Amino acid sequence: MKKMISAITMVLAVSVLSPVTGSANVGINEKFGLPIAVYGANLSDAEKDSVAKSLEVTGEVEEIEVTGQDLIKYIKDGDSRARMYSSAKITRQDEGKGMVVEIVTPDNITQVTTEMYANAMLTAGIKDATVEVAAPKPVTGHSALVGIYKAYEVNGGEELDPERTDVANDELGVATEIADSGVDEAKVSELLTEIKKDIAEQKPESREEVEKIVEEQIIKLQIELSPEDRQLLVDLMDRIRSLDIDFSQWSNELNDLSKTIEDKIGTVVNDDGFWQSVKNFFNKLIDGIRSLVS
């Protein structure tokens, strides 16, 4: 049941952070220019076409490429020879619109979740944007973040702080590392969000205070971490503490993100009709298997 809840939670996360359809078409936002599709440099022509189709790159969309040289611009000690496949489309929005993230090829982004992207982008200084991520084959999804950085700058002419983009990349790495150790992806994102909220609200002045916040949230969320993962998490959050961030504004953004996800998850977990439909589905599945082997 725990695994079932986790799987459904991740499906819901996509819908929580997915664009709302049906709004009036106001045309091109002349303040930010055209939406930008950014393709991984190692895509073949056929793979690029596949990604463009997934991202619905039609009509008025600017197209650019993200390379290993971009990676070393945004990430300290980055490898310029890194393979870049995951791609993205970003549309800047007016202030206050918030951030919307959707993975449009969920089977091909194997490690990074929508919440992980959203958290990392907030750390990097990205806000008020709609972001769609895609890949033509199974990849971890890490390189899409570099493409998002590049497209965000091109889209609005606003330079991101390289220290923040580097920390955001570390955050994505720590998130996937903890998830790989057996912690549910949704729990990882919740842990990162809650720790960052506490940092924004409490404004710790020392590593020891950061470590206390981390330990309190680990206990509160009942998450088991190895000493190595705890160390990674404290190191990351101590770096975040030292960033040049308007924590008052950041706190509001994190609160909005966590509340939306919690509300959506709570609605499903407490929906008896939903769980009955899940039970019926698996009963039919088991009956079908029995009929095949009988």
Tab-separated table of C-alpha atoms in Angstrom:
chain	number	residue	atom	x	y	z
A	1	MET	CA	0.000	0.000	0.000
A	2	LYS	CA	2.856	2.366	0.816
A	3	LYS	CA	4.350	1.878	-2.653
A	4	MET	CA	0.921	2.346	-4.218
A	5	ILE	CA	0.434	5.650	-2.381
A	6	SER	CA	3.906	6.779	-3.439
A	7	ALA	CA	3.251	5.998	-7.094
A	8	ILE	CA	-0.086	7.786	-7.076
A	9	THR	CA	1.452	10.725	-5.230
A	10	MET	CA	4.001	11.182	-8.018
A	11	VAL	CA	1.267	11.039	-10.663
A	12	LEU	CA	-0.622	13.685	-8.751
A	13	ALA	CA	2.478	15.835	-8.469
A	14	VAL	CA	2.483	16.239	-12.229
A	15	SER	CA	-1.157	17.339	-12.198
A	16	VAL	CA	-0.535	19.648	-9.241
A	17	LEU	CA	2.203	21.458	-11.095
A	18	SER	CA	0.721	21.147	-14.595
A	19	PRO	CA	-0.502	24.133	-16.601
A	20	VAL	CA	-4.140	25.118	-16.254
A	21	THR	CA	-5.839	24.911	-19.621
A	22	GLY	CA	-8.781	26.842	-20.916
A	23	SER	CA	-7.544	30.345	-20.144
A	24	ALA	CA	-7.955	33.150	-22.671
A	25	ASN	CA	-5.278	33.454	-25.323
A	26	VAL	CA	-3.596	36.816	-24.768
A	27	GLY	CA	-0.982	36.318	-27.483
A	28	ILE	CA	2.769	36.829	-27.163
A	29	ASN	CA	4.008	38.415	-23.954
A	30	GLU	CA	6.001	41.312	-25.381
A	31	LYS	CA	7.769	41.892	-22.078
A	32	PHE	CA	9.521	38.509	-22.173
A	33	GLY	CA	9.389	37.589	-25.832
A	34	LEU	CA	8.646	34.193	-27.319
A	35	PRO	CA	8.568	30.936	-25.378
A	36	ILE	CA	11.923	29.168	-25.750
A	37	ALA	CA	12.564	25.508	-26.460
A	38	VAL	CA	16.066	24.427	-25.477
A	39	TYR	CA	17.395	21.126	-26.797
A	40	GLY	CA	20.161	18.941	-25.386
A	41	ALA	CA	23.214	19.182	-27.655
A	42	ASN	CA	23.596	15.404	-27.993
A	43	LEU	CA	20.184	14.787	-29.527
A	44	SER	CA	20.163	13.301	-33.002
A	45	ASP	CA	17.962	14.998	-35.605
A	46	ALA	CA	15.287	12.341	-35.127
A	47	GLU	CA	15.448	12.686	-31.324
A	48	LYS	CA	15.200	16.456	-31.587
A	49	ASP	CA	12.092	16.109	-33.747
A	50	SER	CA	10.615	13.744	-31.153
A	51	VAL	CA	11.303	16.193	-28.322
A	52	ALA	CA	9.890	19.110	-30.317
A	53	LYS	CA	6.692	17.131	-30.813
A	54	SER	CA	6.489	16.288	-27.093
A	55	LEU	CA	7.008	19.932	-26.157
A	56	GLU	CA	4.505	21.051	-28.802
A	57	VAL	CA	7.012	23.361	-30.446
A	58	THR	CA	4.838	24.927	-33.109
A	59	GLY	CA	4.385	28.447	-34.374
A	60	GLU	CA	5.938	31.271	-32.378
A	61	VAL	CA	8.641	29.499	-30.349
A	62	GLU	CA	12.342	30.357	-30.279
A	63	GLU	CA	14.629	27.322	-30.418
A	64	ILE	CA	18.140	27.130	-28.935
A	65	GLU	CA	20.617	24.443	-27.860
A	66	VAL	CA	22.287	23.744	-24.514
A	67	THR	CA	25.848	22.410	-24.577
A	68	GLY	CA	28.601	21.354	-22.239
A	69	GLN	CA	29.950	24.903	-22.377
A	70	ASP	CA	26.682	26.136	-20.905
A	71	LEU	CA	26.977	23.541	-18.176
A	72	ILE	CA	30.317	24.861	-16.957
A	73	LYS	CA	28.907	28.397	-16.992
A	74	TYR	CA	26.201	27.527	-14.489
A	75	ILE	CA	27.833	24.693	-12.532
A	76	LYS	CA	31.221	24.877	-10.844
A	77	ASP	CA	33.482	21.967	-11.766
A	78	GLY	CA	30.952	20.917	-14.424
A	79	ASP	CA	32.145	18.596	-17.179
A	80	SER	CA	31.950	20.225	-20.609
A	81	ARG	CA	31.909	16.731	-22.157
A	82	ALA	CA	28.697	15.774	-20.358
A	83	ARG	CA	26.000	14.219	-22.516
A	84	MET	CA	22.973	16.487	-22.863
A	85	TYR	CA	19.661	14.871	-23.835
A	86	SER	CA	16.852	16.121	-21.588
A	87	SER	CA	15.294	19.283	-22.968
A	88	ALA	CA	12.752	21.888	-21.945
A	89	LYS	CA	10.429	24.659	-23.035
A	90	ILE	CA	10.089	27.723	-20.845
A	91	THR	CA	7.562	30.540	-20.974
A	92	ARG	CA	8.175	33.506	-18.682
A	93	GLN	CA	5.116	34.840	-16.881
A	94	ASP	CA	4.249	38.125	-15.164
A	95	GLU	CA	5.234	38.589	-11.535
A	96	GLY	CA	2.995	36.740	-9.114
A	97	LYS	CA	1.898	34.074	-11.584
A	98	GLY	CA	4.052	31.474	-9.854
A	99	MET	CA	5.942	28.537	-11.270
A	100	VAL	CA	4.397	25.656	-13.188
A	101	VAL	CA	6.425	22.529	-13.966
A	102	GLU	CA	5.359	19.577	-16.113
A	103	ILE	CA	7.326	16.558	-17.265
A	104	VAL	CA	5.648	15.767	-20.580
A	105	THR	CA	7.563	12.505	-21.102
A	106	PRO	CA	7.412	11.028	-17.570
A	107	ASP	CA	8.607	7.580	-18.683
A	108	ASN	CA	11.835	9.093	-20.027
A	109	ILE	CA	12.813	11.290	-17.054
A	110	THR	CA	13.871	8.592	-14.632
A	111	GLN	CA	15.234	10.411	-11.565
A	112	VAL	CA	14.153	14.042	-11.362
A	113	THR	CA	10.546	14.777	-10.405
A	114	THR	CA	8.472	17.904	-10.979
A	115	GLU	CA	8.906	18.923	-7.339
A	116	MET	CA	12.662	18.448	-7.527
A	117	TYR	CA	12.825	20.698	-10.580
A	118	ALA	CA	10.592	23.294	-8.905
A	119	ASN	CA	12.654	23.323	-5.720
A	120	ALA	CA	15.954	23.584	-7.604
A	121	MET	CA	14.645	26.378	-9.819
A	122	LEU	CA	13.518	28.390	-6.807
A	123	THR	CA	16.997	27.977	-5.340
A	124	ALA	CA	18.516	29.160	-8.630
A	125	GLY	CA	16.341	32.278	-8.638
A	126	ILE	CA	13.800	31.265	-11.278
A	127	LYS	CA	10.202	32.255	-10.662
A	128	ASP	CA	6.994	33.091	-12.523
A	129	ALA	CA	7.475	30.695	-15.405
A	130	THR	CA	5.857	27.713	-17.072
A	131	VAL	CA	8.389	24.936	-17.691
A	132	GLU	CA	7.888	21.710	-19.629
A	133	VAL	CA	10.554	18.987	-19.657
A	134	ALA	CA	11.006	16.185	-22.187
A	135	ALA	CA	13.474	13.547	-23.379
A	136	PRO	CA	13.330	11.135	-26.340
A	137	LYS	CA	14.633	8.156	-24.323
A	138	PRO	CA	15.183	7.273	-20.652
A	139	VAL	CA	17.628	9.719	-19.021
A	140	THR	CA	18.014	11.020	-15.475
A	141	GLY	CA	16.802	14.524	-16.382
A	142	HIS	CA	19.632	16.515	-14.812
A	143	SER	CA	20.787	18.358	-17.940
A	144	ALA	CA	17.338	19.880	-18.474
A	145	LEU	CA	18.031	22.158	-15.516
A	146	VAL	CA	21.004	23.737	-17.303
A	147	GLY	CA	18.844	24.273	-20.364
A	148	ILE	CA	16.203	25.928	-18.204
A	149	TYR	CA	18.818	28.328	-16.819
A	150	LYS	CA	19.942	29.301	-20.302
A	151	ALA	CA	16.426	29.695	-21.670
A	152	TYR	CA	15.324	31.747	-18.651
A	153	GLU	CA	18.129	34.232	-19.225
A	154	VAL	CA	17.510	34.441	-22.967
A	155	ASN	CA	13.745	34.718	-22.437
A	156	GLY	CA	13.900	37.689	-20.088
A	157	GLY	CA	17.380	39.139	-20.416
A	158	GLU	CA	17.932	38.513	-16.706
A	159	GLU	CA	21.191	36.948	-15.538
A	160	LEU	CA	21.055	34.280	-12.869
A	161	ASP	CA	23.547	34.254	-10.005
A	162	PRO	CA	26.059	31.464	-10.845
A	163	GLU	CA	26.467	30.667	-7.143
A	164	ARG	CA	22.740	30.003	-6.872
A	165	THR	CA	22.614	27.892	-10.044
A	166	ASP	CA	25.535	25.832	-8.760
A	167	VAL	CA	23.828	25.254	-5.405
A	168	ALA	CA	20.590	24.378	-7.223
A	169	ASN	CA	22.464	21.739	-9.193
A	170	ASP	CA	23.834	20.340	-5.921
A	171	GLU	CA	20.294	20.285	-4.581
A	172	LEU	CA	19.116	18.225	-7.526
A	173	GLY	CA	22.018	15.828	-6.990
A	174	VAL	CA	21.312	15.461	-3.263
A	175	ALA	CA	17.597	14.940	-3.940
A	176	THR	CA	18.197	12.126	-6.414
A	177	GLU	CA	20.918	10.616	-4.192
A	178	ILE	CA	18.538	10.390	-1.229
A	179	ALA	CA	15.767	9.017	-3.444
A	180	ASP	CA	18.135	6.385	-4.821
A	181	SER	CA	18.887	5.275	-1.257
A	182	GLY	CA	15.268	4.192	-0.855
A	183	VAL	CA	13.379	7.290	0.314
A	184	ASP	CA	10.214	7.985	-1.644
A	185	GLU	CA	10.668	10.838	-4.153
A	186	ALA	CA	7.660	12.735	-2.811
A	187	LYS	CA	9.068	12.513	0.716
A	188	VAL	CA	12.435	13.795	-0.507
A	189	SER	CA	10.798	16.839	-2.082
A	190	GLU	CA	8.704	17.442	1.017
A	191	LEU	CA	11.829	17.247	3.203
A	192	LEU	CA	13.752	19.732	1.044
A	193	THR	CA	10.803	22.130	0.905
A	194	GLU	CA	10.153	22.068	4.644
A	195	ILE	CA	13.825	22.558	5.547
A	196	LYS	CA	14.081	25.496	3.143
A	197	LYS	CA	10.911	26.999	4.594
A	198	ASP	CA	12.425	26.807	8.083
A	199	ILE	CA	15.637	28.407	6.827
A	200	ALA	CA	13.650	31.215	5.218
A	201	GLU	CA	11.616	31.805	8.376
A	202	GLN	CA	14.254	31.235	11.069
A	203	LYS	CA	17.258	32.702	9.208
A	204	PRO	CA	19.897	30.524	10.899
A	205	GLU	CA	23.278	32.180	11.363
A	206	SER	CA	25.466	29.110	11.779
A	207	ARG	CA	25.948	25.611	10.457
A	208	GLU	CA	24.905	24.235	13.843
A	209	GLU	CA	21.553	25.990	13.582
A	210	VAL	CA	21.083	24.600	10.081
A	211	GLU	CA	21.899	21.103	11.315
A	212	LYS	CA	19.262	21.460	14.034
A	213	ILE	CA	16.629	22.440	11.459
A	214	VAL	CA	17.559	19.474	9.261
A	215	GLU	CA	17.367	17.013	12.175
A	216	GLU	CA	14.017	18.386	13.325
A	217	GLN	CA	12.467	17.938	9.882
A	218	ILE	CA	13.905	14.431	9.451
A	219	ILE	CA	12.282	13.431	12.746
A	220	LYS	CA	9.031	15.256	11.995
A	221	LEU	CA	8.624	13.591	8.592
A	222	GLN	CA	9.794	10.206	9.930
A	223	ILE	CA	12.476	9.759	7.298
A	224	GLU	CA	15.429	7.437	7.786
A	225	LEU	CA	18.703	8.700	6.315
A	226	SER	CA	22.195	7.287	6.408
A	227	PRO	CA	24.899	9.396	8.127
A	228	GLU	CA	26.311	10.113	4.660
A	229	ASP	CA	22.983	11.411	3.329
A	230	ARG	CA	22.465	13.513	6.455
A	231	GLN	CA	25.876	15.062	5.879
A	232	LEU	CA	25.034	15.823	2.242
A	233	LEU	CA	21.777	17.448	3.313
A	234	VAL	CA	23.363	19.612	6.006
A	235	ASP	CA	26.145	20.686	3.618
A	236	LEU	CA	23.574	21.644	0.992
A	237	MET	CA	21.335	23.584	3.362
A	238	ASP	CA	24.301	25.414	4.857
A	239	ARG	CA	25.204	26.586	1.341
A	240	ILE	CA	21.602	27.682	0.775
A	241	ARG	CA	21.703	29.647	4.049
A	242	SER	CA	24.622	31.692	2.753
A	243	LEU	CA	23.057	32.577	-0.607
A	244	ASP	CA	21.963	36.103	-1.495
A	245	ILE	CA	18.239	35.383	-1.317
A	246	ASP	CA	15.249	37.501	-0.325
A	247	PHE	CA	14.076	34.929	2.196
A	248	SER	CA	10.813	36.742	2.947
A	249	GLN	CA	9.692	36.363	-0.667
A	250	TRP	CA	11.182	32.885	-0.925
A	251	SER	CA	9.185	31.728	2.073
A	252	ASN	CA	5.919	32.690	0.379
A	253	GLU	CA	6.834	30.816	-2.796
A	254	LEU	CA	7.754	27.681	-0.842
A	255	ASN	CA	4.546	27.880	1.193
A	256	ASP	CA	2.470	28.074	-1.979
A	257	LEU	CA	4.245	25.071	-3.463
A	258	SER	CA	3.963	22.845	-0.405
A	259	LYS	CA	0.331	23.769	0.318
A	260	THR	CA	-0.792	22.944	-3.206
A	261	ILE	CA	0.863	19.537	-3.103
A	262	GLU	CA	-0.407	18.733	0.398
A	263	ASP	CA	-3.979	19.693	-0.519
A	264	LYS	CA	-3.920	17.548	-3.638
A	265	ILE	CA	-2.411	14.515	-1.900
A	266	GLY	CA	-4.801	14.849	1.041
A	267	THR	CA	-7.817	14.923	-1.273
A	268	VAL	CA	-6.870	11.591	-2.847
A	269	VAL	CA	-5.714	9.797	0.292
A	270	ASN	CA	-9.033	10.585	2.013
A	271	ASP	CA	-11.206	9.781	-1.008
A	272	ASP	CA	-12.902	6.444	-0.219
A	273	GLY	CA	-14.371	6.230	-3.713
A	274	PHE	CA	-10.943	6.611	-5.257
A	275	TRP	CA	-9.450	3.828	-3.136
A	276	GLN	CA	-12.396	1.560	-3.938
A	277	SER	CA	-11.705	2.101	-7.658
A	278	VAL	CA	-8.045	1.219	-7.057
A	279	LYS	CA	-9.098	-1.943	-5.200
A	280	ASN	CA	-11.471	-2.908	-8.016
A	281	PHE	CA	-8.739	-2.395	-10.603
A	282	PHE	CA	-6.302	-4.718	-8.834
A	283	ASN	CA	-9.008	-7.312	-8.172
A	284	LYS	CA	-9.749	-7.419	-11.908
A	285	LEU	CA	-6.048	-7.601	-12.674
A	286	ILE	CA	-5.573	-10.564	-10.334
A	287	ASP	CA	-8.644	-12.325	-11.756
A	288	GLY	CA	-7.224	-11.835	-15.256
A	289	ILE	CA	-3.891	-13.352	-14.273
A	290	ARG	CA	-5.616	-16.313	-12.632
A	291	SER	CA	-7.611	-16.971	-15.797
A	292	LEU	CA	-4.407	-17.047	-17.822
A	293	VAL	CA	-2.687	-19.633	-15.629
A	294	SER	CA	-5.712	-21.810	-14.869
